[in-house]
Amino acid sequence: MVKGINPNLSVTIGKLVLKNPVMVASGTFGYAEEFRDLIDLRKLGAIVTKTITIKRRHGNLPPRTCETSSGMLNSIGLENPGIDNFIQKKLPFLKSLGIPIIVSIAAEESPEEFEILIKQLDKINEVSAIELNISCPNQQKDKLISQDAKATFELISAARKLTQKCLIAKLSPNVTSISEIALACASAGSDALALINTLSGMSIDVKKRVPKLGAWAGGLSGPAIRPIAVKMVWDVYNKIKIPIIGMGGIVDTESALEFIIAGSTAVSVGTVNFVNPQASIEIIAGLKQYLVDNNIQNLNNLIGRLKACKD
Amino acid sequence: MVKGINPNLSVTIGKLVLKNPVMVASGTFGYAEEFRDLIDLRKLGAIVTKTITIKRRHGNLPPRTCETSSGMLNSIGLENPGIDNFIQKKLPFLKSLGIPIIVSIAAEESPEEFEILIKQLDKINEVSAIELNISCPNQQKDKLISQDAKATFELISAARKLTQKCLIAKLSPNVTSISEIALACASAGSDALALINTLSGMSIDVKKRVPKLGAWAGGLSGPAIRPIAVKMVWDVYNKIKIPIIGMGGIVDTESALEFIIAGSTAVSVGTVNFVNPQASIEIIAGLKQYLVDNNIQNLNNLIGRLKACKD
Amino acid sequence: MKIVQVKAKIISNKKLSGHYWHLEFVSGEIAKSALPGQFVDLRVINGFEPLLRRPISIHGVSGDKVKIIYEVLGKGTQILSTKKGGQALDVIGPLGNGFAYKPTLKSGGAKNILIAGGIGVAPLVFLAEKIKTVKPLILIGARTKGQILCTQEFKALGCKVELATDDGSAGLKGRVTDLLKNVLEQVKPSRLFSCGPHPMLKTVSQIALENKIKAQLSLEEHMACGIGACLGCVVLTKSGYQRVCKDGPVFSNEELIW
Amino acid sequence: MKIVQVKAKIISNKKLSGHYWHLEFVSGEIAKSALPGQFVDLRVINGFEPLLRRPISIHGVSGDKVKIIYEVLGKGTQILSTKKGGQALDVIGPLGNGFAYKPTLKSGGAKNILIAGGIGVAPLVFLAEKIKTVKPLILIGARTKGQILCTQEFKALGCKVELATDDGSAGLKGRVTDLLKNVLEQVKPSRLFSCGPHPMLKTVSQIALENKIKAQLSLEEHMACGIGACLGCVVLTKSGYQRVCKDGPVFSNEELIW
Ligand SMILES: Cc1cc2nc3c(=O)[nH]c(=O)nc-3n(C[C@H](O)[C@H](O)[C@H](O)COP(=O)(O)OP(=O)(O)OC[C@H]3O[C@@H](n4cnc5c(N)ncnc54)[C@H](O)[C@@H]3O)c2cc1C
Ligand SMILES: Cc1cc2nc3c(=O)[nH]c(=O)nc-3n(C[C@H](O)[C@H](O)[C@H](O)COP(=O)(O)OP(=O)(O)OC[C@H]3O[C@@H](n4cnc5c(N)ncnc54)[C@H](O)[C@@H]3O)c2cc1C
Ligand SMILES: Cc1cc2nc3c(=O)[nH]c(=O)nc-3n(C[C@H](O)[C@H](O)[C@H](O)COP(=O)(O)O)c2cc1C
Ligand SMILES: Cc1cc2nc3c(=O)[nH]c(=O)nc-3n(C[C@H](O)[C@H](O)[C@H](O)COP(=O)(O)O)c2cc1C
Ligand code: FES
Ligand code: FES
């Protein structure tokens, strides 16, 4: 039964104000235009683009996806048209939506590439925030930037100097201590943290004795990884004070609530976009209903409100 | 169609020779007696006991298990009767089976406890191997031993001096580089590696806003984590030359084969014992059939035989 | 007593009322050795989502047939409710220790009282059947009349049944534990047997202690293995943590620490 | 052309032969705009195991009905085969670009040839229906006679059908691509259209190049999103990787790099 309150879903991430905490995760929503027929994009709290690099990237050898138990592996390999094509061909549609656009960027070879990309994006008003993807498992590198606290600190410090825009650091769960990396991000001036990117994984076709992915390994996503992601959000929330954008296996309102109660200021909807394109919209409505049912005026009063469990 | 060959399933782990590569994972098979009515225990390649500590441990606050997507969380907290009770009350039945018994041990406070436990077990002939559980996520410690290469190296070096028995190091997947830890184990004289223990995870009851586990967090196991485990086995297999006992979401012959093809000399069957107690026995038969169907004389010729994927 | 895993043939799977279902399957081994208060662990799907088995009390046996009644709550019981007669069901059982009861009481002597909350009636029907000569008094509580189960079965066994509902739609308006208090002002029973929600069992336990009556309580805990191997389903007792699946599900109220 | 997501009512879901099934559902929007070679993406379960949708070609439309035929291979298609008429099916479509064909050919002029391997007949029936005046010649290949589908449908459309089976149980003993070679010694077609296993399509493409005939090939790749968003389903072409779900599934043989 709906009580009289009209809850406030709006949240703030650095300078960025979202009308609701539900965004779509990088790489799982293309450049939004792919979903234009299926959902009302203007309802989203924000859209995070597929990760962009300076030059066009062709990505990895197919097959690039395979199904796993309650999850999937992907080895796309950051295929993207490059920053210039992105700005010319993809950004105009995103701009036209009138909602916050978060551009995800990555370097192919050297961290300096981030600086070039940031300078270019800093000039564009409609770019509301920049997400630094320092955690993509599909670049066949020995070590990701976000697997090294020092490298992370240096990269984000340099980035911080180049823009006043909201900076989000996207982290890899394949670390010994996520809070150590998160702390490096916070001290370097990152406005927020995006937790988590995919977990490194592999699946094998035992008949052919070959990997199911052309790139041998890929990143695991979907409901299977949710408990891992929720735990990392909770760990970081208790140690670091900058906002967290939680993701990893969110499929519905209940799973989104897990992340918010564990300490996420916003949530990012990923793999489920492929399965149920309506999920993000349904979650926005579902969160509102939860606040009403629980007589909570403001979503901010739900963030991190996990209590000790007793009968 | 069954060809004429009668394949050899036997594998060797350090000094330990197994008639087949299928063992049951620590903590998922109790002390074997719990399964006596349900399967022919003598068919197993080996049995790994629940982890034993010096003193009796009462374990964590219930609830201790919860279901997740294609997986489960547990926060048992190493409940066990202590080494003396184990030897008096549990070991006799295990001895009576006449198959290799691997005793899993852990320290509660200081690494020295491992030495005390090893000395006691070293005297017992029927203990075929000792598994060092340096990776239990349910001890609410800041850092596990196997999350620190140096600590791991020191612990295993010390252990190595105390026994000639096969020593197995059980590692945590919650690390930045599993091969770095595996290398420390190998150089310290570990005979084999057990990969992987559960991943740290958490699940939340959003109605009550409490964790689903009394201990707040627990370890994630089951099919959900298989791609993560297979990838770690493959990484370690390509860098370190000691045998790997692969586990993490094995539920049937096909999933067991993934681990063997990725480089596991043996496999450990865990969570599925709760769901289908017959799984381990079915896998032994299934592996044999696979070797026959593929005309492979010796299981050793399958270990790590992953090929590049092409049409 | 041996535990078996069987692919049991389902005879029938019918809705009783509301979310409550009745399922009957064939397993001579389980039927033969089943004791009141024991349970079976059901695999509701061939795959691994949902992953775990579902523990359900044995509601009764007749010949080689085993009866259960269950409430559709979540994924697992929902899937169970879609099973059809003739299909096979993967069952492990009988599991746990049943109620400690005297099958034959001194006739004219003190009665047993069985206290059920909601679906908690399930194992108590089996128990009532086994207690000969002096038939137990049955107290059943539920939220509303429609959720009261098995009154006919109890009466058919010759038991007197009294009811309590939160909304007063049947019997006493209030809790079944209030009903118990009233009853205890007249009768002095030999023993209490109870199954139901945790808070209700706690109250029954307190009432039993106050009145110095022995009580046998059937508990529930989340279970992974159901056979005592994982140590997941523990409850705190005077002798430390004990496993509901193996040391229970029935415990005497003096053992338990609430 | 707009993509829609609908909860479509299933009209019928029947076994054709062996592992092959025929399913019909209602969706006016999809039926109206569907083109030969396009596909729909089906969610076979409400939960998330199996996680992904299943892409299936549009086999035909009549009024507001959409027809598909599918082979039961793994989990997803197995679950699909359990659906009953009257149930709702979550469908996204129509997806991808269909075949580039001339609906009306100069009568008496050169024919089109449609080459199908196994379940690859599915979209070609829809195509054959749309090509008026000069009806295409149909070549169907399969392992054995029992796996040859839709010959009647093609004949009903007025198409000549020739067969090839690996075991010779129907038509030529050998590959459908061998059959194609034989045919090309007599006829000089205007264009080839083909759908089937990857190796077969590769051979068709080579034959087309050798004979300087244009060929339209419908490819398959594992898909996550089906709508061009994930970049998971790419195939290598002269203009780099292209998405089978969005830029395909039909490609002209000159574009493709094998
Ligand atoms: C010894 C015992 C006997 C039982 N007898 C009956 C009976 O006769 N009839 C009946 O309707 N129910 C009985 N239950 C409760 C029944 O097991 C749960 O209602 C059922 O497991 C819920 O599964 P689900 O998938 O529908 O719910 P979900 O909430 O989807 O289940 C999620 C997980 O929680 C576990 N779970 C949820 N509720 C309970 C619970 N109350 N107890 C233990 N585990 C739970 C499930 O087993 C599963 O692992 C009994 C429980 C125990 C322990
Ligand atoms: C554009 C297109 C049109 C298709 N049209 C038809 C059709 O009309 N009739 C028909 O029977 N089949 C068709 N297929 C193949 C069909 O999608 C697969 O057979 C089906 O997805 C197998 O699912 P499964 O769960 O039964 O098998 P599983 O092996 O359990 O599937 C596991 C995963 O692999 C994917 N997969 C497996 N085989 C294929 C394949 N050949 N192509 C793409 N993904 C695959 C599944 O989608 C799933 O994600 C088409 C495929 C594509 C890409
Ligand atoms: C197909 C696919 C492509 C992805 N591409 C990117 C990417 O380009 N950049 C990025 O930061 N994350 C990428 N991700 C990771 C997601 O943004 C998200 O962090 C992860 O999938 C976990 O969320 P989920 O379980 O809800 O999908 C990708 C994920 C998938 C499944
Ligand atoms: C209930 C439970 C208890 C466990 N207890 C232990 C333990 O005591 N010692 C240990 O080394 N691993 C323990 N494990 C981890 C398993 O041995 C195994 O490494 C892990 O579950 C992954 O394998 P699986 O997915 O097949 O279960 C436990 C796992 C579960 C599910
Ligand atoms: S459920 Fe495993 S010990 Fe009780
Ligand atoms: S399946 Fe996602 S782009 Fe084709």
Short mmCIF file of N, CA and C in Angstrom, two decimals, chain C residues 71-165:
data_model
loop_
_atom_site.label_atom_id
_atom_site.label_comp_id
_atom_site.label_asym_id
_atom_site.label_seq_id
_atom_site.Cartn_x
_atom_site.Cartn_y
_atom_site.Cartn_z
N GLU C 71 4.57 -25.08 1.76
CA GLU C 71 4.08 -23.74 1.45
C GLU C 71 4.95 -23.16 0.34
N VAL C 72 4.34 -22.63 -0.70
CA VAL C 72 5.10 -22.01 -1.79
C VAL C 72 5.53 -20.62 -1.35
N LEU C 73 6.84 -20.49 -1.14
CA LEU C 73 7.41 -19.23 -0.64
C LEU C 73 8.28 -18.56 -1.68
N GLY C 74 9.28 -19.28 -2.17
CA GLY C 74 10.24 -18.71 -3.11
C GLY C 74 10.43 -19.63 -4.30
N LYS C 75 11.59 -19.45 -4.92
CA LYS C 75 11.92 -20.17 -6.15
C LYS C 75 11.73 -21.68 -6.04
N GLY C 76 12.33 -22.26 -5.01
CA GLY C 76 12.38 -23.71 -4.91
C GLY C 76 11.01 -24.34 -4.76
N THR C 77 10.25 -23.84 -3.79
CA THR C 77 8.91 -24.41 -3.59
C THR C 77 8.00 -24.08 -4.77
N GLN C 78 8.26 -22.95 -5.43
CA GLN C 78 7.45 -22.63 -6.62
C GLN C 78 7.68 -23.70 -7.69
N ILE C 79 8.96 -24.03 -7.92
CA ILE C 79 9.27 -25.06 -8.92
C ILE C 79 8.67 -26.40 -8.48
N LEU C 80 8.76 -26.70 -7.19
CA LEU C 80 8.20 -27.96 -6.68
C LEU C 80 6.72 -28.06 -7.01
N SER C 81 6.03 -26.91 -6.93
CA SER C 81 4.59 -26.94 -7.16
C SER C 81 4.22 -27.19 -8.62
N THR C 82 5.22 -27.12 -9.51
CA THR C 82 4.93 -27.39 -10.93
C THR C 82 5.11 -28.87 -11.29
N LYS C 83 5.61 -29.66 -10.34
CA LYS C 83 5.84 -31.09 -10.62
C LYS C 83 4.50 -31.81 -10.79
N LYS C 84 4.52 -32.80 -11.68
CA LYS C 84 3.29 -33.53 -11.96
C LYS C 84 3.41 -34.99 -11.52
N GLY C 85 2.28 -35.58 -11.23
CA GLY C 85 2.26 -37.01 -10.93
C GLY C 85 2.95 -37.77 -12.05
N GLY C 86 3.72 -38.80 -11.69
CA GLY C 86 4.42 -39.60 -12.69
C GLY C 86 5.85 -39.17 -12.87
N GLN C 87 6.14 -37.88 -12.60
CA GLN C 87 7.52 -37.41 -12.72
C GLN C 87 8.37 -37.97 -11.58
N ALA C 88 9.69 -37.95 -11.78
CA ALA C 88 10.62 -38.42 -10.75
C ALA C 88 11.09 -37.23 -9.91
N LEU C 89 11.26 -37.48 -8.62
CA LEU C 89 11.74 -36.45 -7.70
C LEU C 89 12.97 -37.00 -6.97
N ASP C 90 14.05 -36.22 -6.99
CA ASP C 90 15.29 -36.64 -6.35
C ASP C 90 15.19 -36.33 -4.85
N VAL C 91 15.09 -37.37 -4.05
CA VAL C 91 14.85 -37.23 -2.62
C VAL C 91 15.97 -37.88 -1.82
N ILE C 92 16.46 -37.20 -0.79
CA ILE C 92 17.35 -37.81 0.20
C ILE C 92 16.62 -37.86 1.53
N GLY C 93 16.65 -39.03 2.18
CA GLY C 93 15.97 -39.13 3.46
C GLY C 93 15.95 -40.56 3.97
N PRO C 94 15.35 -40.86 5.09
CA PRO C 94 14.86 -39.86 6.03
C PRO C 94 16.02 -39.24 6.79
N LEU C 95 15.89 -37.94 7.13
CA LEU C 95 17.00 -37.20 7.73
C LEU C 95 16.66 -36.69 9.13
N GLY C 96 17.69 -36.61 9.95
CA GLY C 96 17.57 -36.02 11.27
C GLY C 96 16.97 -36.96 12.30
N ASN C 97 16.86 -36.44 13.52
CA ASN C 97 16.25 -37.18 14.62
C ASN C 97 14.83 -36.69 14.83
N GLY C 98 13.91 -37.62 14.98
CA GLY C 98 12.51 -37.24 15.15
C GLY C 98 12.21 -36.86 16.60
N PHE C 99 10.93 -36.78 16.88
CA PHE C 99 10.46 -36.46 18.23
C PHE C 99 10.73 -37.63 19.17
N ALA C 100 11.11 -37.32 20.41
CA ALA C 100 11.21 -38.34 21.46
C ALA C 100 9.85 -38.43 22.15
N TYR C 101 9.11 -39.49 21.88
CA TYR C 101 7.74 -39.59 22.41
C TYR C 101 7.48 -41.01 22.88
N LYS C 102 6.50 -41.16 23.77
CA LYS C 102 6.07 -42.50 24.20
C LYS C 102 4.93 -42.94 23.32
N PRO C 103 5.10 -43.99 22.52
CA PRO C 103 4.03 -44.40 21.60
C PRO C 103 2.74 -44.78 22.35
N THR C 104 2.88 -45.36 23.53
CA THR C 104 1.66 -45.71 24.27
C THR C 104 1.72 -45.10 25.67
N LEU C 105 0.70 -44.31 25.96
CA LEU C 105 0.65 -43.66 27.27
C LEU C 105 -0.31 -44.42 28.18
N LYS C 106 -0.09 -44.30 29.48
CA LYS C 106 -0.98 -44.93 30.46
C LYS C 106 -2.39 -44.39 30.22
N SER C 107 -3.36 -45.28 29.88
CA SER C 107 -4.69 -44.78 29.53
C SER C 107 -5.32 -44.11 30.76
N GLY C 108 -6.00 -42.98 30.50
CA GLY C 108 -6.54 -42.19 31.60
C GLY C 108 -5.50 -41.24 32.16
N GLY C 109 -4.23 -41.45 31.77
CA GLY C 109 -3.15 -40.59 32.28
C GLY C 109 -3.08 -39.27 31.54
N ALA C 110 -1.98 -38.53 31.79
CA ALA C 110 -1.84 -37.19 31.22
C ALA C 110 -1.64 -37.26 29.72
N LYS C 111 -2.20 -36.29 29.03
CA LYS C 111 -2.11 -36.18 27.58
C LYS C 111 -0.81 -35.51 27.15
N ASN C 112 -0.46 -35.73 25.87
CA ASN C 112 0.52 -34.85 25.23
C ASN C 112 -0.24 -33.70 24.58
N ILE C 113 0.43 -32.56 24.45
CA ILE C 113 -0.14 -31.47 23.68
C ILE C 113 0.80 -31.16 22.52
N LEU C 114 0.21 -31.10 21.31
CA LEU C 114 0.97 -30.77 20.10
C LEU C 114 0.59 -29.36 19.69
N ILE C 115 1.57 -28.47 19.56
CA ILE C 115 1.31 -27.08 19.22
C ILE C 115 1.92 -26.76 17.87
N ALA C 116 1.07 -26.38 16.91
CA ALA C 116 1.52 -26.14 15.54
C ALA C 116 1.31 -24.69 15.15
N GLY C 117 2.27 -24.13 14.48
CA GLY C 117 2.12 -22.80 13.89
C GLY C 117 2.21 -22.91 12.39
N GLY C 118 1.17 -22.48 11.69
CA GLY C 118 1.16 -22.49 10.23
C GLY C 118 1.49 -23.86 9.66
N ILE C 119 2.48 -23.92 8.78
CA ILE C 119 2.87 -25.16 8.11
C ILE C 119 3.48 -26.15 9.11
N GLY C 120 3.71 -25.68 10.32
CA GLY C 120 4.29 -26.54 11.38
C GLY C 120 3.44 -27.75 11.72
N VAL C 121 2.19 -27.75 11.24
CA VAL C 121 1.34 -28.93 11.47
C VAL C 121 1.93 -30.17 10.79
N ALA C 122 2.71 -29.94 9.71
CA ALA C 122 3.15 -31.05 8.84
C ALA C 122 3.67 -32.25 9.62
N PRO C 123 4.72 -32.11 10.44
CA PRO C 123 5.25 -33.30 11.12
C PRO C 123 4.38 -33.75 12.29
N LEU C 124 3.53 -32.87 12.80
CA LEU C 124 2.76 -33.19 14.00
C LEU C 124 1.62 -34.16 13.71
N VAL C 125 1.12 -34.14 12.47
CA VAL C 125 0.10 -35.12 12.09
C VAL C 125 0.70 -36.52 12.16
N PHE C 126 1.92 -36.63 11.62
CA PHE C 126 2.63 -37.92 11.63
C PHE C 126 2.83 -38.37 13.09
N LEU C 127 3.18 -37.43 13.94
CA LEU C 127 3.41 -37.75 15.35
C LEU C 127 2.11 -38.18 16.03
N ALA C 128 1.03 -37.40 15.81
CA ALA C 128 -0.26 -37.70 16.44
C ALA C 128 -0.72 -39.11 16.08
N GLU C 129 -0.41 -39.48 14.85
CA GLU C 129 -0.80 -40.81 14.37
C GLU C 129 -0.10 -41.90 15.18
N LYS C 130 1.16 -41.62 15.52
CA LYS C 130 2.00 -42.65 16.17
C LYS C 130 1.72 -42.78 17.67
N ILE C 131 1.12 -41.75 18.27
CA ILE C 131 0.86 -41.80 19.71
C ILE C 131 -0.47 -42.50 19.95
N LYS C 132 -0.37 -43.71 20.43
CA LYS C 132 -1.58 -44.54 20.58
C LYS C 132 -2.24 -44.27 21.94
N THR C 133 -3.21 -45.08 22.25
CA THR C 133 -4.01 -44.99 23.50
C THR C 133 -4.46 -43.56 23.78
N VAL C 134 -3.75 -42.81 24.58
CA VAL C 134 -4.22 -41.47 24.92
C VAL C 134 -3.85 -40.48 23.82
N LYS C 135 -4.84 -40.11 23.02
CA LYS C 135 -4.56 -39.24 21.89
C LYS C 135 -4.20 -37.83 22.36
N PRO C 136 -3.23 -37.20 21.70
CA PRO C 136 -2.81 -35.86 22.12
C PRO C 136 -3.86 -34.79 21.81
N LEU C 137 -3.75 -33.71 22.54
CA LEU C 137 -4.55 -32.52 22.26
C LEU C 137 -3.78 -31.66 21.26
N ILE C 138 -4.49 -31.16 20.25
CA ILE C 138 -3.83 -30.41 19.18
C ILE C 138 -4.20 -28.93 19.26
N LEU C 139 -3.20 -28.08 19.30
CA LEU C 139 -3.42 -26.64 19.23
C LEU C 139 -2.80 -26.11 17.95
N ILE C 140 -3.62 -25.47 17.12
CA ILE C 140 -3.12 -24.96 15.84
C ILE C 140 -3.32 -23.46 15.77
N GLY C 141 -2.26 -22.76 15.40
CA GLY C 141 -2.36 -21.33 15.23
C GLY C 141 -2.01 -20.92 13.81
N ALA C 142 -2.64 -19.85 13.35
CA ALA C 142 -2.33 -19.31 12.02
C ALA C 142 -2.78 -17.86 11.97
N ARG C 143 -2.42 -17.18 10.88
CA ARG C 143 -2.79 -15.78 10.76
C ARG C 143 -4.31 -15.67 10.64
N THR C 144 -4.85 -16.53 9.76
CA THR C 144 -6.29 -16.48 9.52
C THR C 144 -6.83 -17.89 9.23
N LYS C 145 -8.14 -18.02 9.25
CA LYS C 145 -8.80 -19.32 9.14
C LYS C 145 -8.29 -20.13 7.94
N GLY C 146 -8.17 -19.44 6.81
CA GLY C 146 -7.79 -20.12 5.57
C GLY C 146 -6.42 -20.79 5.65
N GLN C 147 -5.60 -20.36 6.61
CA GLN C 147 -4.24 -20.92 6.71
C GLN C 147 -4.15 -22.03 7.75
N ILE C 148 -5.28 -22.41 8.30
CA ILE C 148 -5.27 -23.53 9.26
C ILE C 148 -5.36 -24.84 8.51
N LEU C 149 -4.38 -25.69 8.72
CA LEU C 149 -4.29 -26.93 7.94
C LEU C 149 -4.52 -28.16 8.81
N CYS C 150 -4.98 -29.24 8.17
CA CYS C 150 -4.95 -30.59 8.76
C CYS C 150 -5.90 -30.83 9.94
N THR C 151 -6.81 -29.90 10.21
CA THR C 151 -7.72 -30.16 11.36
C THR C 151 -8.46 -31.48 11.14
N GLN C 152 -8.92 -31.71 9.91
CA GLN C 152 -9.66 -32.96 9.65
C GLN C 152 -8.79 -34.18 9.92
N GLU C 153 -7.53 -34.11 9.47
CA GLU C 153 -6.64 -35.26 9.67
C GLU C 153 -6.47 -35.56 11.15
N PHE C 154 -6.29 -34.50 11.95
CA PHE C 154 -6.14 -34.70 13.39
C PHE C 154 -7.40 -35.32 13.99
N LYS C 155 -8.55 -34.78 13.59
CA LYS C 155 -9.82 -35.29 14.14
C LYS C 155 -10.01 -36.74 13.74
N ALA C 156 -9.68 -37.05 12.48
CA ALA C 156 -9.82 -38.44 12.01
C ALA C 156 -8.98 -39.37 12.87
N LEU C 157 -7.90 -38.84 13.42
CA LEU C 157 -7.04 -39.67 14.28
C LEU C 157 -7.59 -39.74 15.70
N GLY C 158 -8.68 -39.03 15.94
CA GLY C 158 -9.29 -39.07 17.26
C GLY C 158 -8.74 -38.03 18.21
N CYS C 159 -8.12 -36.99 17.65
CA CYS C 159 -7.55 -35.95 18.50
C CYS C 159 -8.53 -34.78 18.62
N LYS C 160 -8.55 -34.17 19.79
CA LYS C 160 -9.28 -32.93 19.99
C LYS C 160 -8.41 -31.80 19.43
N VAL C 161 -9.02 -30.88 18.66
CA VAL C 161 -8.28 -29.79 18.04
C VAL C 161 -8.82 -28.44 18.50
N GLU C 162 -7.95 -27.58 18.97
CA GLU C 162 -8.35 -26.20 19.29
C GLU C 162 -7.53 -25.22 18.45
N LEU C 163 -8.19 -24.11 18.07
CA LEU C 163 -7.58 -23.19 17.11
C LEU C 163 -7.35 -21.81 17.69
N ALA C 164 -6.38 -21.12 17.12
CA ALA C 164 -6.17 -19.70 17.42
C ALA C 164 -5.77 -18.99 16.13
N THR C 165 -6.38 -17.85 15.86
CA THR C 165 -6.01 -17.06 14.67
C THR C 165 -5.78 -15.61 15.08
#
